[in-house]
Coordinates of N, CA and C in Angstrom, one line a residue:
Chain A
E284 N 36.3 267.2 -67.0 CA 37.7 267.7 -66.4 C 37.7 268.8 -65.9
D285 N 38.2 269.0 -64.5 CA 38.3 270.3 -63.7 C 39.0 271.3 -64.7
Q286 N 38.8 272.2 -65.1 CA 40.0 273.7 -65.8 C 39.5 274.9 -65.4
V287 N 40.5 275.6 -65.2 CA 40.8 277.0 -64.9 C 41.3 277.6 -66.4
T288 N 40.4 278.6 -66.9 CA 41.1 279.7 -67.9 C 41.1 281.0 -67.3
Q289 N 42.0 281.7 -67.9 CA 42.1 283.1 -67.5 C 42.4 283.9 -68.7
S290 N 41.8 285.4 -69.0 CA 41.7 286.0 -69.6 C 41.9 287.7 -69.5
P291 N 42.3 288.5 -70.1 CA 43.2 288.0 -71.0 C 44.6 287.5 -71.0
E292 N 45.3 287.2 -71.7 CA 46.8 286.4 -71.2 C 47.6 287.7 -71.0
A293 N 47.3 288.6 -71.7 CA 48.5 289.8 -71.4 C 47.7 291.1 -71.5
L294 N 47.8 292.1 -70.5 CA 47.3 293.4 -70.2 C 47.9 294.8 -70.1
R295 N 48.1 295.8 -70.9 CA 49.0 296.6 -70.8 C 47.9 298.2 -70.3
L296 N 48.2 298.4 -69.2 CA 47.4 299.6 -68.7 C 48.2 300.9 -68.2
Q297 N 47.8 301.9 -68.7 CA 48.5 303.2 -68.3 C 48.2 303.4 -66.7
E298 N 49.2 304.3 -66.0 CA 48.9 304.2 -64.6 C 47.7 304.8 -64.4
G299 N 46.9 304.3 -63.4 CA 45.7 305.0 -63.2 C 44.2 304.4 -63.7
E300 N 44.5 303.5 -64.8 CA 43.6 302.8 -65.8 C 43.3 302.2 -65.2
S301 N 41.7 301.8 -64.4 CA 41.1 300.7 -64.2 C 40.8 299.6 -65.0
S302 N 40.8 298.3 -64.5 CA 40.6 297.2 -65.3 C 40.1 295.9 -64.8
S303 N 39.7 295.0 -65.3 CA 39.5 293.6 -64.8 C 40.3 292.3 -65.2
L304 N 40.7 291.2 -64.5 CA 41.0 290.3 -65.0 C 40.1 289.1 -64.5
N305 N 40.0 288.3 -65.7 CA 38.8 287.3 -65.7 C 39.6 286.0 -65.4
C306 N 38.3 285.1 -64.7 CA 39.0 283.8 -64.4 C 37.8 282.9 -64.5
S307 N 37.5 282.0 -65.5 CA 36.5 281.2 -65.7 C 36.8 279.7 -65.3
Y308 N 35.9 279.3 -64.6 CA 36.5 277.6 -64.0 C 35.3 276.9 -63.9
T309 N 35.5 275.4 -64.4 CA 34.6 274.4 -63.9 C 35.5 273.6 -63.3
V310 N 34.8 273.3 -62.0 CA 35.5 272.8 -61.3 C 34.6 271.8 -60.1
S311 N 34.5 270.5 -60.4 CA 33.4 269.7 -59.4 C 33.6 270.2 -57.9
G312 N 32.7 270.8 -57.0 CA 32.7 270.7 -55.6 C 33.6 272.0 -55.1
L313 N 33.5 273.1 -56.1 CA 34.6 274.2 -55.7 C 34.8 274.3 -54.3
R314 N 35.6 274.2 -53.3 CA 35.8 274.6 -52.3 C 36.4 275.9 -51.7
G315 N 37.4 276.4 -52.8 CA 37.9 277.5 -52.9 C 38.5 278.2 -54.1
L316 N 38.6 279.6 -54.1 CA 39.2 280.0 -55.5 C 40.3 280.8 -54.8
F317 N 41.5 280.8 -55.5 CA 42.5 281.5 -55.1 C 43.1 282.6 -56.0
W318 N 43.7 283.7 -55.7 CA 44.3 284.7 -56.4 C 45.9 284.5 -56.0
Y319 N 46.5 284.5 -57.1 CA 48.1 284.8 -56.4 C 48.9 286.0 -57.6
R320 N 49.6 286.4 -57.2 CA 50.5 287.2 -57.4 C 52.1 286.8 -58.1
Q321 N 52.7 286.8 -58.9 CA 54.0 285.9 -59.4 C 54.9 287.2 -60.0
D322 N 55.9 287.3 -59.3 CA 56.9 288.1 -60.0 C 57.8 287.6 -60.8
P323 N 58.4 287.9 -61.9 CA 59.4 287.2 -62.6 C 60.6 286.2 -61.5
G324 N 60.5 285.3 -62.0 CA 61.7 284.3 -61.4 C 61.4 284.0 -60.1
K325 N 60.2 284.4 -59.3 CA 59.6 284.3 -58.0 C 58.5 283.2 -57.9
G326 N 58.2 282.7 -56.8 CA 57.0 282.1 -56.5 C 55.8 282.8 -56.5
P327 N 54.6 282.3 -56.8 CA 53.4 282.7 -56.5 C 53.1 283.4 -54.9
E328 N 52.7 284.5 -54.8 CA 52.6 285.2 -53.5 C 51.0 285.2 -53.5
F329 N 50.5 284.7 -52.1 CA 48.9 284.6 -51.8 C 48.5 285.9 -51.8
L330 N 47.2 286.2 -52.5 CA 46.5 287.6 -52.3 C 45.0 287.2 -51.6
F331 N 44.2 286.5 -52.0 CA 42.9 286.0 -51.7 C 42.5 284.7 -51.9
T332 N 41.6 284.3 -51.1 CA 40.8 283.1 -51.3 C 39.2 283.5 -51.1
L333 N 38.7 283.0 -51.9 CA 37.3 282.8 -52.0 C 36.5 281.7 -52.0
Y334 N 35.5 281.8 -51.2 CA 34.8 280.4 -51.0 C 33.3 280.4 -51.4
S335 N 32.5 281.3 -51.4 CA 31.2 281.2 -52.1 C 30.7 282.2 -53.1
A336 N 29.8 281.9 -53.8 CA 29.3 282.8 -55.0 C 28.9 284.1 -54.3
G337 N 29.2 285.2 -54.4 CA 28.8 286.5 -54.0 C 30.1 286.9 -53.2
E338 N 30.6 286.3 -52.7 CA 32.0 286.7 -52.0 C 32.6 287.6 -52.5
E339 N 33.2 288.9 -51.8 CA 34.2 289.8 -52.3 C 35.5 290.0 -51.3
K340 N 36.6 290.2 -51.8 CA 37.5 290.7 -50.8 C 38.4 291.9 -51.4
E341 N 39.0 292.4 -50.5 CA 39.8 293.6 -51.1 C 41.1 293.9 -50.5
K342 N 41.9 294.4 -50.9 CA 43.4 294.4 -50.5 C 43.7 295.4 -51.6
E343 N 44.1 296.9 -50.8 CA 44.6 298.2 -51.5 C 43.8 298.3 -52.8
R344 N 44.5 298.0 -53.7 CA 44.1 298.4 -55.1 C 43.2 297.3 -55.9
L345 N 43.0 296.0 -55.1 CA 42.8 294.8 -55.8 C 41.6 294.6 -55.0
K346 N 40.6 294.2 -55.8 CA 39.4 293.6 -55.5 C 39.0 292.2 -56.3
A347 N 38.4 291.0 -55.4 CA 38.4 289.9 -56.0 C 36.7 289.4 -55.8
T348 N 36.2 289.1 -56.6 CA 34.6 288.6 -56.7 C 34.7 287.3 -57.0
L349 N 33.4 286.6 -56.5 CA 33.3 285.3 -57.3 C 31.8 285.4 -57.3
T350 N 31.5 284.4 -58.5 CA 30.3 284.0 -59.0 C 30.4 282.5 -59.1
K351 N 29.2 281.6 -59.5 CA 29.4 280.1 -59.8 C 30.0 279.7 -61.2
K352 N 30.6 280.8 -61.8 CA 31.3 280.2 -63.0 C 32.6 281.0 -63.2
E353 N 32.6 281.9 -62.7 CA 34.0 282.8 -62.6 C 34.4 283.7 -61.7
S354 N 35.6 284.3 -61.6 CA 36.0 285.2 -60.7 C 36.7 286.0 -61.3
F355 N 36.3 287.5 -60.9 CA 37.2 288.5 -61.3 C 38.2 289.5 -60.4
L356 N 39.2 289.8 -60.8 CA 40.0 290.8 -60.3 C 39.8 292.2 -60.5
H357 N 39.6 293.0 -60.0 CA 39.5 294.3 -60.2 C 40.6 295.0 -59.8
I358 N 41.3 295.9 -60.7 CA 42.1 296.6 -60.4 C 42.0 298.0 -60.2
T359 N 42.0 298.9 -59.3 CA 41.6 300.2 -59.4 C 42.8 301.1 -59.5
A360 N 42.7 302.0 -60.6 CA 44.0 302.9 -60.3 C 45.4 302.4 -60.0
P361 N 45.6 301.5 -61.0 CA 46.9 300.6 -60.8 C 48.4 301.4 -60.9
K362 N 49.1 301.0 -60.5 CA 50.7 301.7 -60.1 C 51.2 301.0 -60.8
P363 N 52.6 301.5 -61.2 CA 53.9 300.3 -62.0 C 54.0 299.0 -61.3
E364 N 54.2 299.3 -59.9 CA 54.5 298.3 -59.1 C 53.5 297.3 -58.9
D365 N 52.3 297.2 -59.7 CA 51.2 296.3 -59.9 C 51.6 295.2 -60.7
S366 N 52.4 295.7 -61.7 CA 53.1 294.8 -63.0 C 53.3 293.7 -62.1
A367 N 52.9 292.4 -62.6 CA 53.1 291.1 -62.4 C 52.3 290.1 -63.4
T368 N 52.5 289.0 -62.9 CA 51.7 287.7 -63.5 C 50.5 287.4 -62.6
Y369 N 49.2 287.6 -62.7 CA 48.4 287.3 -61.6 C 47.6 285.8 -62.1
L370 N 47.8 285.0 -61.2 CA 47.4 283.7 -61.4 C 46.0 283.5 -60.5
C371 N 44.9 282.9 -61.0 CA 44.1 282.1 -60.6 C 44.0 280.9 -60.2
A372 N 43.4 280.1 -58.9 CA 43.8 278.5 -58.9 C 42.2 278.2 -58.1
A373 N 42.0 277.0 -58.7 CA 40.7 276.5 -58.0 C 41.2 275.1 -57.3
F374 N 40.2 275.1 -56.2 CA 40.5 273.8 -55.2 C 39.2 273.3 -55.0
G375 N 39.0 271.9 -55.3 CA 37.7 271.3 -55.8 C 37.6 270.4 -54.8
S376 N 36.7 269.4 -54.5 CA 36.6 268.4 -53.9 C 37.4 267.2 -53.7
S377 N 38.3 266.9 -54.4 CA 39.2 265.8 -54.6 C 40.0 265.5 -53.4
N378 N 40.1 266.8 -52.4 CA 40.5 266.4 -51.1 C 42.0 265.8 -51.2
T379 N 42.8 266.4 -52.3 CA 43.9 265.7 -52.6 C 45.1 266.8 -52.5
G380 N 44.7 268.0 -52.2 CA 45.3 269.5 -52.0 C 45.9 270.0 -53.1
K381 N 45.2 269.3 -54.5 CA 45.5 269.7 -55.8 C 44.9 271.4 -56.2
L382 N 45.8 272.2 -56.4 CA 45.3 273.2 -56.7 C 45.2 273.3 -58.3
I383 N 44.4 273.8 -59.0 CA 44.1 274.0 -60.4 C 44.2 275.2 -61.0
F384 N 45.5 275.6 -61.7 CA 46.0 276.7 -61.9 C 45.2 277.3 -63.3
G385 N 44.9 278.7 -63.5 CA 44.8 279.2 -64.9 C 46.5 279.2 -65.5
Q386 N 46.5 279.9 -66.8 CA 47.8 280.1 -67.1 C 48.4 281.5 -67.1
G387 N 47.6 282.1 -66.0 CA 47.8 283.4 -65.6 C 47.5 284.6 -66.7
T388 N 47.5 285.9 -66.2 CA 47.4 287.4 -66.9 C 48.6 288.0 -66.7
T389 N 49.5 288.3 -67.7 CA 50.5 289.4 -67.4 C 50.2 290.8 -67.4
L390 N 50.4 291.3 -66.3 CA 50.0 292.9 -66.3 C 51.2 293.7 -66.6
Q391 N 51.0 294.7 -67.2 CA 51.8 295.7 -67.1 C 51.4 297.1 -67.2
V392 N 51.8 297.9 -66.1 CA 51.3 299.3 -65.6 C 52.5 300.1 -66.1
K393 N 52.0 301.2 -66.9 CA 53.1 302.1 -67.6 C 52.7 303.4 -66.9
P394 N 53.6 304.0 -66.6 CA 53.8 305.3 -65.7 C 53.2 306.4 -67.0
Chain B
E288 N 58.9 284.3 -38.5 CA 58.6 282.9 -39.2 C 59.0 283.2 -40.6
T289 N 59.8 281.7 -40.8 CA 60.8 281.7 -42.0 C 59.4 280.9 -42.9
G290 N 59.8 281.2 -44.3 CA 58.7 281.2 -45.5 C 59.2 279.3 -46.0
V291 N 59.1 279.3 -47.2 CA 59.4 278.0 -48.0 C 60.8 278.3 -48.5
T292 N 61.6 277.6 -48.6 CA 62.9 277.9 -48.8 C 63.2 276.3 -50.0
Q293 N 63.8 276.6 -51.1 CA 64.1 275.8 -52.1 C 65.6 275.6 -52.8
S294 N 66.1 274.6 -52.7 CA 67.6 274.5 -53.3 C 67.7 273.5 -54.2
P295 N 68.6 273.8 -55.1 CA 69.0 274.8 -55.6 C 68.2 275.8 -56.1
T296 N 68.5 277.1 -56.7 CA 67.7 278.2 -57.2 C 67.7 277.7 -58.9
H297 N 69.1 277.5 -59.4 CA 69.3 277.2 -60.6 C 70.0 275.9 -60.9
L298 N 69.5 275.0 -62.0 CA 70.0 273.8 -62.4 C 70.2 273.5 -63.8
I299 N 71.3 273.1 -64.2 CA 71.2 272.5 -65.9 C 71.9 271.3 -65.6
K300 N 71.0 270.1 -66.3 CA 70.9 269.0 -66.2 C 71.1 268.5 -68.0
T301 N 71.7 267.2 -68.0 CA 71.7 266.7 -69.7 C 70.9 265.6 -69.5
R302 N 70.0 265.6 -71.0 CA 68.8 264.6 -70.9 C 69.5 263.0 -70.4
G303 N 68.5 262.3 -69.8 CA 68.9 261.4 -69.2 C 69.2 261.2 -68.0
Q304 N 69.9 262.2 -67.4 CA 70.4 262.1 -65.8 C 69.1 262.2 -65.2
Q305 N 69.4 262.2 -63.6 CA 68.5 262.6 -62.3 C 68.9 263.4 -61.6
V306 N 67.7 263.9 -61.3 CA 67.8 265.4 -60.5 C 66.9 265.1 -59.5
T307 N 67.7 265.9 -58.1 CA 66.8 265.9 -56.8 C 66.8 267.5 -56.5
L308 N 65.7 267.7 -56.3 CA 65.2 269.1 -55.5 C 64.8 268.9 -54.5
R309 N 65.1 270.1 -53.6 CA 64.8 270.2 -52.0 C 63.8 271.4 -51.7
C310 N 62.9 271.3 -50.4 CA 62.1 271.9 -50.4 C 62.2 272.0 -48.5
S311 N 62.2 273.0 -47.8 CA 62.1 273.4 -46.4 C 60.8 273.9 -46.5
S312 N 59.7 273.3 -45.6 CA 58.7 274.1 -45.4 C 58.4 275.1 -44.4
Q313 N 57.4 276.0 -44.5 CA 57.4 276.9 -43.7 C 57.0 276.5 -42.4
S314 N 57.5 277.0 -41.3 CA 57.6 276.6 -39.6 C 56.0 276.5 -39.3
G315 N 55.7 275.4 -39.1 CA 54.2 274.8 -38.4 C 53.5 274.1 -39.7
H316 N 53.8 273.8 -40.9 CA 53.5 273.5 -41.9 C 53.9 272.0 -42.1
N317 N 52.9 271.1 -42.2 CA 53.0 269.8 -42.2 C 52.8 269.0 -43.3
T318 N 52.1 269.9 -44.4 CA 52.0 269.1 -45.9 C 52.7 270.1 -46.9
V319 N 53.0 269.3 -47.9 CA 54.0 269.9 -49.0 C 53.4 269.3 -50.4
S320 N 53.4 270.4 -51.2 CA 53.0 270.1 -52.5 C 54.0 270.6 -53.6
W321 N 54.2 269.9 -54.5 CA 55.3 270.5 -55.9 C 54.1 270.3 -57.0
Y322 N 54.9 271.7 -58.0 CA 54.2 272.0 -59.0 C 55.2 272.3 -59.9
Q323 N 55.1 271.8 -61.2 CA 56.0 272.3 -62.2 C 55.2 273.3 -63.1
Q324 N 55.9 274.5 -63.3 CA 55.6 275.4 -64.3 C 56.4 275.8 -65.3
A325 N 55.7 275.5 -66.5 CA 56.5 275.8 -67.8 C 56.7 277.2 -68.2
L326 N 57.4 277.4 -68.9 CA 57.4 279.1 -69.5 C 56.1 279.5 -69.6
G327 N 55.3 280.5 -69.3 CA 54.4 281.3 -69.7 C 53.0 280.4 -69.6
Q328 N 53.1 279.4 -68.5 CA 52.1 278.7 -68.2 C 52.0 278.8 -66.6
G329 N 50.7 278.4 -66.2 CA 50.2 278.2 -64.8 C 51.1 276.7 -64.5
P330 N 51.2 276.9 -62.8 CA 52.0 275.5 -62.1 C 50.9 274.3 -62.5
Q331 N 51.6 273.2 -62.7 CA 50.7 272.1 -62.9 C 51.1 271.4 -61.5
F332 N 50.0 270.6 -61.0 CA 50.2 269.8 -59.8 C 50.9 268.6 -60.1
I333 N 52.2 268.5 -59.3 CA 52.8 267.1 -59.2 C 52.0 266.1 -58.6
F334 N 52.5 266.4 -57.3 CA 51.7 265.4 -55.8 C 52.1 266.4 -54.4
Q335 N 51.5 265.8 -53.6 CA 51.2 266.4 -52.3 C 51.8 265.4 -51.5
Y336 N 52.4 265.7 -50.3 CA 53.0 265.0 -49.2 C 52.2 265.2 -48.0
Y337 N 51.7 264.2 -47.1 CA 51.5 264.7 -45.6 C 51.6 263.5 -44.7
R338 N 52.2 264.3 -43.7 CA 53.0 263.0 -42.7 C 53.7 261.8 -43.4
E339 N 54.6 262.5 -44.2 CA 55.3 261.5 -45.0 C 54.8 260.6 -45.9
E340 N 53.7 260.6 -46.3 CA 53.1 259.8 -47.3 C 52.5 260.4 -48.3
E341 N 52.5 260.1 -49.6 CA 51.7 260.7 -51.0 C 50.4 260.5 -50.7
N342 N 49.5 261.8 -50.7 CA 48.1 261.8 -50.6 C 47.7 262.3 -51.8
G343 N 48.4 262.7 -53.2 CA 47.9 263.0 -54.1 C 48.6 263.1 -55.3
R344 N 48.1 262.7 -56.5 CA 49.3 262.9 -57.5 C 48.7 263.6 -58.6
G345 N 49.3 264.3 -59.5 CA 48.7 264.9 -61.1 C 49.1 263.9 -62.0
N346 N 48.9 264.5 -63.1 CA 49.3 263.5 -64.5 C 50.7 263.7 -64.9
F347 N 51.5 263.1 -63.8 CA 53.0 262.9 -64.3 C 53.1 261.5 -64.0
P348 N 54.3 261.0 -65.0 CA 54.9 259.6 -65.0 C 55.5 259.3 -63.7
P349 N 55.4 257.8 -63.5 CA 56.5 257.6 -62.2 C 57.9 258.0 -62.2
R350 N 58.3 258.2 -62.9 CA 60.1 258.8 -62.8 C 60.1 259.9 -62.2
F351 N 58.8 260.7 -62.1 CA 58.6 262.0 -61.0 C 58.4 261.2 -59.7
S352 N 59.3 261.3 -58.7 CA 59.0 260.5 -57.3 C 59.3 261.6 -56.3
G353 N 58.9 261.4 -55.2 CA 59.1 262.4 -54.1 C 59.1 261.9 -52.4
L354 N 59.6 262.5 -51.4 CA 59.8 262.1 -50.3 C 59.6 263.4 -49.0
Q355 N 58.9 263.0 -48.2 CA 58.8 263.7 -47.3 C 59.6 263.2 -45.8
F356 N 60.1 264.1 -45.0 CA 60.8 263.5 -43.8 C 59.9 264.1 -42.7
P357 N 60.7 263.6 -41.7 CA 59.9 263.9 -40.2 C 59.9 265.2 -39.7
N358 N 61.0 265.9 -40.5 CA 60.8 267.5 -40.1 C 59.9 268.1 -41.2
Y359 N 59.2 267.5 -42.1 CA 58.3 268.0 -43.2 C 59.0 268.4 -44.2
S360 N 60.2 268.5 -44.5 CA 61.1 269.0 -45.5 C 60.6 267.9 -46.9
S361 N 61.1 268.1 -47.8 CA 60.7 267.4 -49.0 C 61.8 267.3 -50.2
E362 N 61.7 266.4 -50.8 CA 62.5 266.2 -52.0 C 61.7 265.7 -53.2
L363 N 62.0 266.4 -54.1 CA 61.2 265.8 -55.6 C 62.3 265.0 -56.7
N364 N 62.4 264.3 -57.0 CA 63.3 263.5 -57.5 C 62.7 263.2 -59.2
V365 N 63.5 263.4 -59.9 CA 63.2 263.2 -61.5 C 64.1 262.3 -62.4
N366 N 63.9 261.2 -62.5 CA 64.9 260.2 -63.3 C 64.9 260.4 -65.0
A367 N 65.7 259.9 -65.5 CA 65.7 259.6 -67.0 C 65.0 261.3 -67.4
L368 N 65.8 262.4 -67.3 CA 65.3 263.6 -67.5 C 64.9 263.9 -69.1
E369 N 63.9 264.8 -69.5 CA 63.6 264.8 -71.1 C 64.0 266.2 -71.0
L370 N 63.8 266.6 -72.2 CA 64.1 268.3 -72.6 C 62.7 269.1 -72.3
D371 N 61.3 268.3 -72.1 CA 60.2 268.9 -71.9 C 60.2 269.1 -70.3
D372 N 61.2 268.3 -69.6 CA 61.2 268.6 -68.1 C 61.6 270.0 -67.7
S373 N 62.1 270.4 -68.4 CA 62.8 271.9 -68.3 C 61.8 273.3 -67.9
A374 N 61.7 273.4 -66.6 CA 60.6 274.6 -65.9 C 61.1 274.8 -64.7
L375 N 60.1 275.5 -64.0 CA 60.3 276.0 -62.9 C 59.6 275.1 -61.8
Y376 N 60.1 274.7 -61.1 CA 59.4 273.6 -60.3 C 59.5 274.4 -58.4
L377 N 58.1 274.5 -58.4 CA 57.7 274.9 -57.2 C 57.2 273.9 -56.2
C378 N 57.8 274.5 -54.6 CA 57.2 273.7 -53.7 C 56.1 274.6 -53.0
A379 N 55.0 274.2 -52.4 CA 54.4 275.1 -51.8 C 53.7 274.1 -50.1
S380 N 53.9 274.5 -49.1 CA 53.5 274.1 -47.6 C 52.3 274.7 -47.3
S381 N 51.7 273.8 -46.3 CA 50.3 274.3 -45.7 C 50.4 273.6 -44.3
S382 N 49.4 273.8 -43.3 CA 49.5 273.4 -42.7 C 48.3 272.5 -42.8
E383 N 47.9 271.3 -41.6 CA 46.9 270.4 -41.9 C 45.7 270.6 -42.2
G384 N 45.2 271.6 -41.2 CA 43.5 271.8 -41.6 C 43.2 272.6 -42.8
H385 N 44.5 273.5 -42.9 CA 44.3 274.6 -44.1 C 44.5 273.8 -45.4
S386 N 45.2 272.8 -45.6 CA 45.4 272.3 -46.9 C 44.0 271.4 -47.3
L387 N 43.4 271.1 -46.3 CA 42.2 270.3 -46.3 C 40.9 270.9 -46.9
R388 N 41.0 272.3 -46.0 CA 40.0 273.5 -46.5 C 40.3 274.6 -47.6
G389 N 41.4 274.2 -47.9 CA 42.1 274.7 -49.3 C 42.2 276.3 -49.0
Y390 N 42.8 276.3 -47.7 CA 43.3 278.0 -47.4 C 44.7 277.9 -48.2
G391 N 45.5 279.1 -47.6 CA 46.4 279.4 -48.2 C 47.7 278.5 -48.2
Y392 N 48.1 278.8 -49.3 CA 49.5 277.7 -49.6 C 50.6 278.6 -49.9
T393 N 51.6 278.4 -49.1 CA 52.7 279.3 -49.3 C 53.6 278.7 -50.0
F394 N 54.3 279.4 -51.1 CA 55.2 278.9 -52.4 C 56.4 279.4 -51.9
G395 N 57.6 278.2 -52.2 CA 58.6 279.2 -52.4 C 59.3 279.5 -53.6
S396 N 60.6 280.2 -53.8 CA 60.6 280.8 -55.2 C 61.1 279.9 -56.5
G397 N 61.0 278.6 -56.1 CA 61.3 277.3 -57.2 C 62.6 277.4 -57.4
T398 N 62.8 276.5 -58.1 CA 64.1 275.9 -58.8 C 63.9 275.8 -60.2
R399 N 64.7 276.3 -60.9 CA 64.7 276.5 -62.4 C 65.4 275.6 -63.0
L400 N 65.2 274.7 -63.6 CA 65.9 273.3 -64.1 C 65.7 273.3 -65.4
T401 N 66.7 273.3 -66.1 CA 67.1 273.3 -67.6 C 67.8 271.9 -68.2
V402 N 67.0 271.3 -68.6 CA 67.8 269.9 -69.4 C 68.0 270.3 -71.0
V403 N 69.2 270.1 -71.2 CA 69.9 270.1 -72.3 C 70.3 268.9 -73.1

């Protein structure tokens, strides 16, 4: 069964303290790995899509990478406004438009 | 360019009742998906509509049903509400080619449903 697991569930950082979030996946025929940011009471906001192992994408303080088994979201010198829940989702070969989400990592960045 | 809008934002229903949630997709998008997100969990896929037909369904019982209209807006209907149906219900839209190739889905802010 296709599955996505994120770790850690929660992460507290001091402002400027870099770290990484992990997303492990077992998905048949991975066609895309998505990262979303979700603020409390809001819908997920698209960050990145990765399509093949070795691919990397960057946006401001965020950098996403992909291997054949997992993806990492690296946060460099985070700021308090980076506090949110980060969701990882996989899109497989089922062709039904189904995104398989992990449970998310809730990041808190303290000033 | 308008995003995905959902209504209502909050709703309280009694166990056993029926509820209808609504979604207007982003301009130019013809595919709509619905997700259920329990507190502290990631979203779970309910179903997807493309050209007014359901073309994918997750592990949800038949009392969860939907519609897509010619203008690509959509409804999610839930019958015989149970306490466990309390969750944030998210609608996501995408354009035809993008959904099939797994490109960006635009999510709405969701409807918070509480069943008491």
